Amino acid sequence: MIDDSVNYDYIIRYIRSVIPESTGFLKELEEFAAENQVPISQPETIKLIEVLIKFGRCEKVLEVGSAIGYSAIRMIGAGAGKVDTIELNHEAAVFAEKNFARAGFSDRIKLFEGDANDILPELAQNKNNKYDMIFIDAAKAQYNSFFEPCFSMLRHGGLLISDNVLYKGMTATDDLVLHRKRTIVKRLREYIKMLCEHERLETAVLPLGDGVALSIKR
């Protein structure tokens, strides 16, 4: 039986309180993101990704949605050998490239600038292009269109991580859905349903951060 009395706000605050604070350049990026309202991975989400990279020994990672390059830098720092990342916004892509250089990871992170709906199929054309982990953290309304090329490039036993799938709780209940967000919520619900029912995926949806779906390719 589900206990609806659980207050997840307290739980998230507690989890964040026990995660060691970032220092140095990572701290600088977090402060920049907060000051400029740039969306980056939440502390508990990026910590989960780091643990999964270490646990799965993920050598090659694909990220959809670079922003300022924060999560790609964290993934390399966690042990990923190479990260390919896609960013639509030109200014963000330029800034991310500078951040990769400052972190000393320019030779291990490759940024593709443009629309993921164009870039992903191009990457997927190379049948030898396989990833141990794929992290989708871009336009939520586009997750369904990102899926097929991402799935084709995910190796057997590889991990697909889809961030922000609960979307401030709106995906879980109509009571929270804002009128202007109905289309996004509808598409996210369709996406989650597809992940959970896909015959070649084993999926768990976690109420962590803004909602994370973890899917293993069977």
mmCIF file of C-alpha atoms in Angstrom:
data_model
loop_
_atom_site.group_PDB
_atom_site.id
_atom_site.type_symbol
_atom_site.label_atom_id
_atom_site.label_comp_id
_atom_site.label_asym_id
_atom_site.label_seq_id
_atom_site.Cartn_x
_atom_site.Cartn_y
_atom_site.Cartn_z
ATOM 1 C CA MET A 1 0.000 0.000 0.000
ATOM 2 C CA ILE A 2 1.332 3.455 -0.950
ATOM 3 C CA ASP A 3 1.629 5.951 1.867
ATOM 4 C CA ASP A 4 0.504 9.269 0.342
ATOM 5 C CA SER A 5 1.544 11.107 3.518
ATOM 6 C CA VAL A 6 5.244 10.958 2.590
ATOM 7 C CA ASN A 7 6.633 14.461 2.007
ATOM 8 C CA TYR A 8 9.220 14.147 -0.725
ATOM 9 C CA ASP A 9 10.349 17.773 -0.355
ATOM 10 C CA TYR A 10 11.870 16.900 3.008
ATOM 11 C CA ILE A 11 13.460 13.791 1.543
ATOM 12 C CA ILE A 12 15.062 15.670 -1.347
ATOM 13 C CA ARG A 13 16.362 18.380 0.999
ATOM 14 C CA TYR A 14 17.886 15.712 3.208
ATOM 15 C CA ILE A 15 19.500 13.893 0.258
ATOM 16 C CA ARG A 16 21.001 17.146 -0.995
ATOM 17 C CA SER A 17 22.293 17.956 2.481
ATOM 18 C CA VAL A 18 24.410 14.779 2.594
ATOM 19 C CA ILE A 19 25.871 15.118 -0.916
ATOM 20 C CA PRO A 20 29.342 16.681 -0.616
ATOM 21 C CA GLU A 21 29.432 20.204 -2.038
ATOM 22 C CA SER A 22 31.317 20.796 -5.260
ATOM 23 C CA THR A 23 34.516 22.805 -5.210
ATOM 24 C CA GLY A 24 36.663 24.662 -7.699
ATOM 25 C CA PHE A 25 35.518 24.840 -11.314
ATOM 26 C CA LEU A 26 32.430 22.688 -10.776
ATOM 27 C CA LYS A 27 31.265 25.007 -8.007
ATOM 28 C CA GLU A 28 31.846 27.952 -10.319
ATOM 29 C CA LEU A 29 29.664 26.353 -13.005
ATOM 30 C CA GLU A 30 26.898 25.619 -10.499
ATOM 31 C CA GLU A 31 26.917 29.231 -9.299
ATOM 32 C CA PHE A 32 26.884 30.509 -12.880
ATOM 33 C CA ALA A 33 23.912 28.270 -13.682
ATOM 34 C CA ALA A 34 22.003 29.447 -10.594
ATOM 35 C CA GLU A 35 22.696 33.129 -11.266
ATOM 36 C CA ASN A 36 21.769 32.906 -14.955
ATOM 37 C CA GLN A 37 18.874 30.441 -14.624
ATOM 38 C CA VAL A 38 20.610 27.838 -16.756
ATOM 39 C CA PRO A 39 19.102 24.367 -16.204
ATOM 40 C CA ILE A 40 21.737 21.838 -15.181
ATOM 41 C CA SER A 41 21.399 18.390 -13.631
ATOM 42 C CA GLN A 42 20.185 18.509 -10.040
ATOM 43 C CA PRO A 43 22.662 17.350 -7.351
ATOM 44 C CA GLU A 44 20.940 14.043 -6.601
ATOM 45 C CA THR A 45 20.495 13.277 -10.318
ATOM 46 C CA ILE A 46 24.093 13.910 -11.336
ATOM 47 C CA LYS A 47 25.302 11.922 -8.323
ATOM 48 C CA LEU A 48 23.172 8.981 -9.463
ATOM 49 C CA ILE A 49 24.656 9.243 -12.960
ATOM 50 C CA GLU A 50 28.181 9.298 -11.552
ATOM 51 C CA VAL A 51 27.500 6.163 -9.507
ATOM 52 C CA LEU A 52 25.995 4.404 -12.546
ATOM 53 C CA ILE A 53 28.999 5.309 -14.690
ATOM 54 C CA LYS A 54 31.341 3.860 -12.096
ATOM 55 C CA PHE A 55 29.185 0.789 -11.512
ATOM 56 C CA GLY A 56 28.676 0.035 -15.189
ATOM 57 C CA ARG A 57 32.177 1.093 -16.201
ATOM 58 C CA CYS A 58 30.611 3.190 -18.953
ATOM 59 C CA GLU A 59 33.373 4.035 -21.379
ATOM 60 C CA LYS A 60 31.378 5.817 -24.089
ATOM 61 C CA VAL A 61 28.457 8.136 -23.310
ATOM 62 C CA LEU A 62 26.054 10.115 -25.495
ATOM 63 C CA GLU A 63 24.317 13.154 -24.042
ATOM 64 C CA VAL A 64 21.368 14.924 -25.643
ATOM 65 C CA GLY A 65 21.377 18.456 -24.257
ATOM 66 C CA SER A 66 24.743 19.952 -23.309
ATOM 67 C CA ALA A 67 23.666 23.318 -21.881
ATOM 68 C CA ILE A 68 26.889 24.794 -20.431
ATOM 69 C CA GLY A 69 28.674 21.433 -20.391
ATOM 70 C CA TYR A 70 28.280 20.774 -16.661
ATOM 71 C CA SER A 71 26.988 17.196 -16.798
ATOM 72 C CA ALA A 72 29.424 16.142 -19.533
ATOM 73 C CA ILE A 73 32.304 17.364 -17.366
ATOM 74 C CA ARG A 74 30.889 15.504 -14.346
ATOM 75 C CA MET A 75 30.542 12.301 -16.389
ATOM 76 C CA ILE A 76 34.158 12.430 -17.554
ATOM 77 C CA GLY A 77 35.188 13.130 -13.977
ATOM 78 C CA ALA A 78 33.275 10.021 -12.885
ATOM 79 C CA GLY A 79 35.271 7.819 -15.222
ATOM 80 C CA ALA A 80 33.645 7.942 -18.647
ATOM 81 C CA GLY A 81 36.306 7.672 -21.328
ATOM 82 C CA LYS A 82 34.482 9.725 -23.945
ATOM 83 C CA VAL A 83 31.320 11.819 -24.081
ATOM 84 C CA ASP A 84 29.569 12.908 -27.270
ATOM 85 C CA THR A 85 27.102 15.698 -26.520
ATOM 86 C CA ILE A 86 24.519 17.597 -28.568
ATOM 87 C CA GLU A 87 23.428 21.211 -28.046
ATOM 88 C CA LEU A 88 20.961 23.257 -30.103
ATOM 89 C CA ASN A 89 21.682 26.724 -28.712
ATOM 90 C CA HIS A 90 24.744 28.340 -30.304
ATOM 91 C CA GLU A 91 25.723 30.511 -27.340
ATOM 92 C CA ALA A 92 25.431 27.588 -24.938
ATOM 93 C CA ALA A 93 27.493 25.382 -27.286
ATOM 94 C CA VAL A 94 30.279 27.958 -27.503
ATOM 95 C CA PHE A 95 30.328 28.395 -23.734
ATOM 96 C CA ALA A 96 30.291 24.632 -23.189
ATOM 97 C CA GLU A 97 33.306 24.204 -25.484
ATOM 98 C CA LYS A 98 35.182 26.781 -23.425
ATOM 99 C CA ASN A 99 34.259 24.956 -20.238
ATOM 100 C CA PHE A 100 35.476 21.638 -21.647
ATOM 101 C CA ALA A 101 38.813 23.292 -22.396
ATOM 102 C CA ARG A 102 39.044 24.829 -18.916
ATOM 103 C CA ALA A 103 38.331 21.431 -17.387
ATOM 104 C CA GLY A 104 41.055 19.862 -19.527
ATOM 105 C CA PHE A 105 38.583 17.515 -21.255
ATOM 106 C CA SER A 106 38.467 18.902 -24.805
ATOM 107 C CA ASP A 107 40.077 15.744 -26.163
ATOM 108 C CA ARG A 108 37.466 13.523 -24.486
ATOM 109 C CA ILE A 109 34.247 15.485 -25.069
ATOM 110 C CA LYS A 110 32.950 16.078 -28.598
ATOM 111 C CA LEU A 111 30.156 18.587 -29.032
ATOM 112 C CA PHE A 112 27.733 18.457 -31.945
ATOM 113 C CA GLU A 113 25.936 21.770 -32.414
ATOM 114 C CA GLY A 114 22.450 21.622 -33.906
ATOM 115 C CA ASP A 115 19.042 19.993 -33.620
ATOM 116 C CA ALA A 116 19.216 16.541 -32.024
ATOM 117 C CA ASN A 117 16.443 15.416 -34.373
ATOM 118 C CA ASP A 118 18.918 15.942 -37.229
ATOM 119 C CA ILE A 119 22.134 14.881 -35.502
ATOM 120 C CA LEU A 120 20.936 11.666 -33.834
ATOM 121 C CA PRO A 121 19.882 9.941 -37.096
ATOM 122 C CA GLU A 122 23.213 10.943 -38.652
ATOM 123 C CA LEU A 123 25.124 9.390 -35.746
ATOM 124 C CA ALA A 124 22.937 6.286 -35.923
ATOM 125 C CA GLN A 125 23.833 5.722 -39.577
ATOM 126 C CA ASN A 126 27.179 4.401 -38.386
ATOM 127 C CA LYS A 127 26.238 0.881 -37.288
ATOM 128 C CA ASN A 128 29.461 0.632 -35.276
ATOM 129 C CA ASN A 129 28.570 3.710 -33.242
ATOM 130 C CA LYS A 130 27.493 2.194 -29.920
ATOM 131 C CA TYR A 131 27.210 3.793 -26.480
ATOM 132 C CA ASP A 132 27.337 2.293 -22.999
ATOM 133 C CA MET A 133 25.087 5.046 -21.647
ATOM 134 C CA ILE A 134 22.800 7.618 -23.248
ATOM 135 C CA PHE A 135 21.591 10.580 -21.196
ATOM 136 C CA ILE A 136 18.584 12.484 -22.565
ATOM 137 C CA ASP A 137 18.225 15.910 -20.975
ATOM 138 C CA ALA A 138 16.859 18.238 -23.653
ATOM 139 C CA ALA A 139 13.448 19.407 -24.916
ATOM 140 C CA LYS A 140 10.980 17.198 -23.063
ATOM 141 C CA ALA A 141 8.389 17.345 -25.842
ATOM 142 C CA GLN A 142 10.958 15.754 -28.179
ATOM 143 C CA TYR A 143 11.872 12.694 -26.098
ATOM 144 C CA ASN A 144 9.717 10.420 -28.241
ATOM 145 C CA SER A 145 11.438 11.514 -31.443
ATOM 146 C CA PHE A 146 14.876 11.129 -29.836
ATOM 147 C CA PHE A 147 14.165 7.560 -28.769
ATOM 148 C CA GLU A 148 14.563 5.435 -31.917
ATOM 149 C CA PRO A 149 18.045 6.638 -32.961
ATOM 150 C CA CYS A 150 19.176 6.564 -29.325
ATOM 151 C CA PHE A 151 17.858 3.030 -28.850
ATOM 152 C CA SER A 152 19.636 1.839 -31.989
ATOM 153 C CA MET A 153 22.956 3.237 -30.721
ATOM 154 C CA LEU A 154 22.647 1.835 -27.189
ATOM 155 C CA ARG A 155 24.629 -1.373 -26.791
ATOM 156 C CA HIS A 156 23.018 -4.492 -25.380
ATOM 157 C CA GLY A 157 23.055 -4.107 -21.610
ATOM 158 C CA GLY A 158 23.496 -0.357 -22.004
ATOM 159 C CA LEU A 159 21.666 2.227 -19.925
ATOM 160 C CA LEU A 160 19.288 4.912 -21.177
ATOM 161 C CA ILE A 161 18.726 7.730 -18.677
ATOM 162 C CA SER A 162 15.842 10.116 -19.331
ATOM 163 C CA ASP A 163 15.814 13.165 -17.070
ATOM 164 C CA ASN A 164 12.943 15.432 -15.976
ATOM 165 C CA VAL A 165 10.251 12.900 -16.883
ATOM 166 C CA LEU A 166 7.990 13.791 -13.937
ATOM 167 C CA TYR A 167 8.175 17.497 -14.860
ATOM 168 C CA LYS A 168 7.478 19.184 -11.528
ATOM 169 C CA GLY A 169 4.935 16.468 -10.712
ATOM 170 C CA MET A 170 2.689 17.354 -13.656
ATOM 171 C CA THR A 171 3.277 14.024 -15.381
ATOM 172 C CA ALA A 172 1.913 12.204 -12.350
ATOM 173 C CA THR A 173 -1.350 14.094 -11.832
ATOM 174 C CA ASP A 174 -3.708 16.319 -13.818
ATOM 175 C CA ASP A 175 -4.168 18.425 -10.678
ATOM 176 C CA LEU A 176 -0.783 20.082 -11.277
ATOM 177 C CA VAL A 177 -0.842 20.443 -15.062
ATOM 178 C CA LEU A 178 -0.627 24.029 -16.295
ATOM 179 C CA HIS A 179 -2.717 24.759 -19.381
ATOM 180 C CA ARG A 180 0.270 25.783 -21.502
ATOM 181 C CA LYS A 181 2.134 22.593 -20.525
ATOM 182 C CA ARG A 182 -0.549 20.067 -21.483
ATOM 183 C CA THR A 183 1.114 18.988 -24.747
ATOM 184 C CA ILE A 184 4.488 18.407 -23.070
ATOM 185 C CA VAL A 185 2.878 16.430 -20.243
ATOM 186 C CA LYS A 186 0.885 14.326 -22.715
ATOM 187 C CA ARG A 187 4.038 13.473 -24.644
ATOM 188 C CA LEU A 188 5.995 12.671 -21.480
ATOM 189 C CA ARG A 189 3.268 10.296 -20.343
ATOM 190 C CA GLU A 190 3.360 8.601 -23.736
ATOM 191 C CA TYR A 191 7.141 8.372 -23.493
ATOM 192 C CA ILE A 192 7.138 6.824 -20.019
ATOM 193 C CA LYS A 193 4.447 4.345 -21.025
ATOM 194 C CA MET A 194 6.479 3.334 -24.072
ATOM 195 C CA LEU A 195 9.649 2.852 -21.989
ATOM 196 C CA CYS A 196 7.843 0.732 -19.410
ATOM 197 C CA GLU A 197 6.100 -1.454 -21.993
ATOM 198 C CA HIS A 198 8.983 -1.802 -24.470
ATOM 199 C CA GLU A 199 9.804 -5.483 -24.946
ATOM 200 C CA ARG A 200 13.546 -4.849 -25.087
ATOM 201 C CA LEU A 201 13.815 -2.470 -22.140
ATOM 202 C CA GLU A 202 13.669 -2.916 -18.384
ATOM 203 C CA THR A 203 12.630 0.466 -16.958
ATOM 204 C CA ALA A 204 12.335 2.019 -13.507
ATOM 205 C CA VAL A 205 10.974 5.527 -12.931
ATOM 206 C CA LEU A 206 12.450 7.247 -9.884
ATOM 207 C CA PRO A 207 11.026 10.306 -8.052
ATOM 208 C CA LEU A 208 14.533 11.750 -7.924
ATOM 209 C CA GLY A 209 15.253 15.333 -8.906
ATOM 210 C CA ASP A 210 12.584 16.154 -11.486
ATOM 211 C CA GLY A 211 12.009 12.471 -12.238
ATOM 212 C CA VAL A 212 14.471 10.043 -13.793
ATOM 213 C CA ALA A 213 13.669 7.030 -15.964
ATOM 214 C CA LEU A 214 16.375 4.342 -16.005
ATOM 215 C CA SER A 215 16.109 1.825 -18.842
ATOM 216 C CA ILE A 216 18.400 -1.139 -19.537
ATOM 217 C CA LYS A 217 18.488 -2.526 -23.074
ATOM 218 C CA ARG A 218 17.929 -6.286 -23.036
#
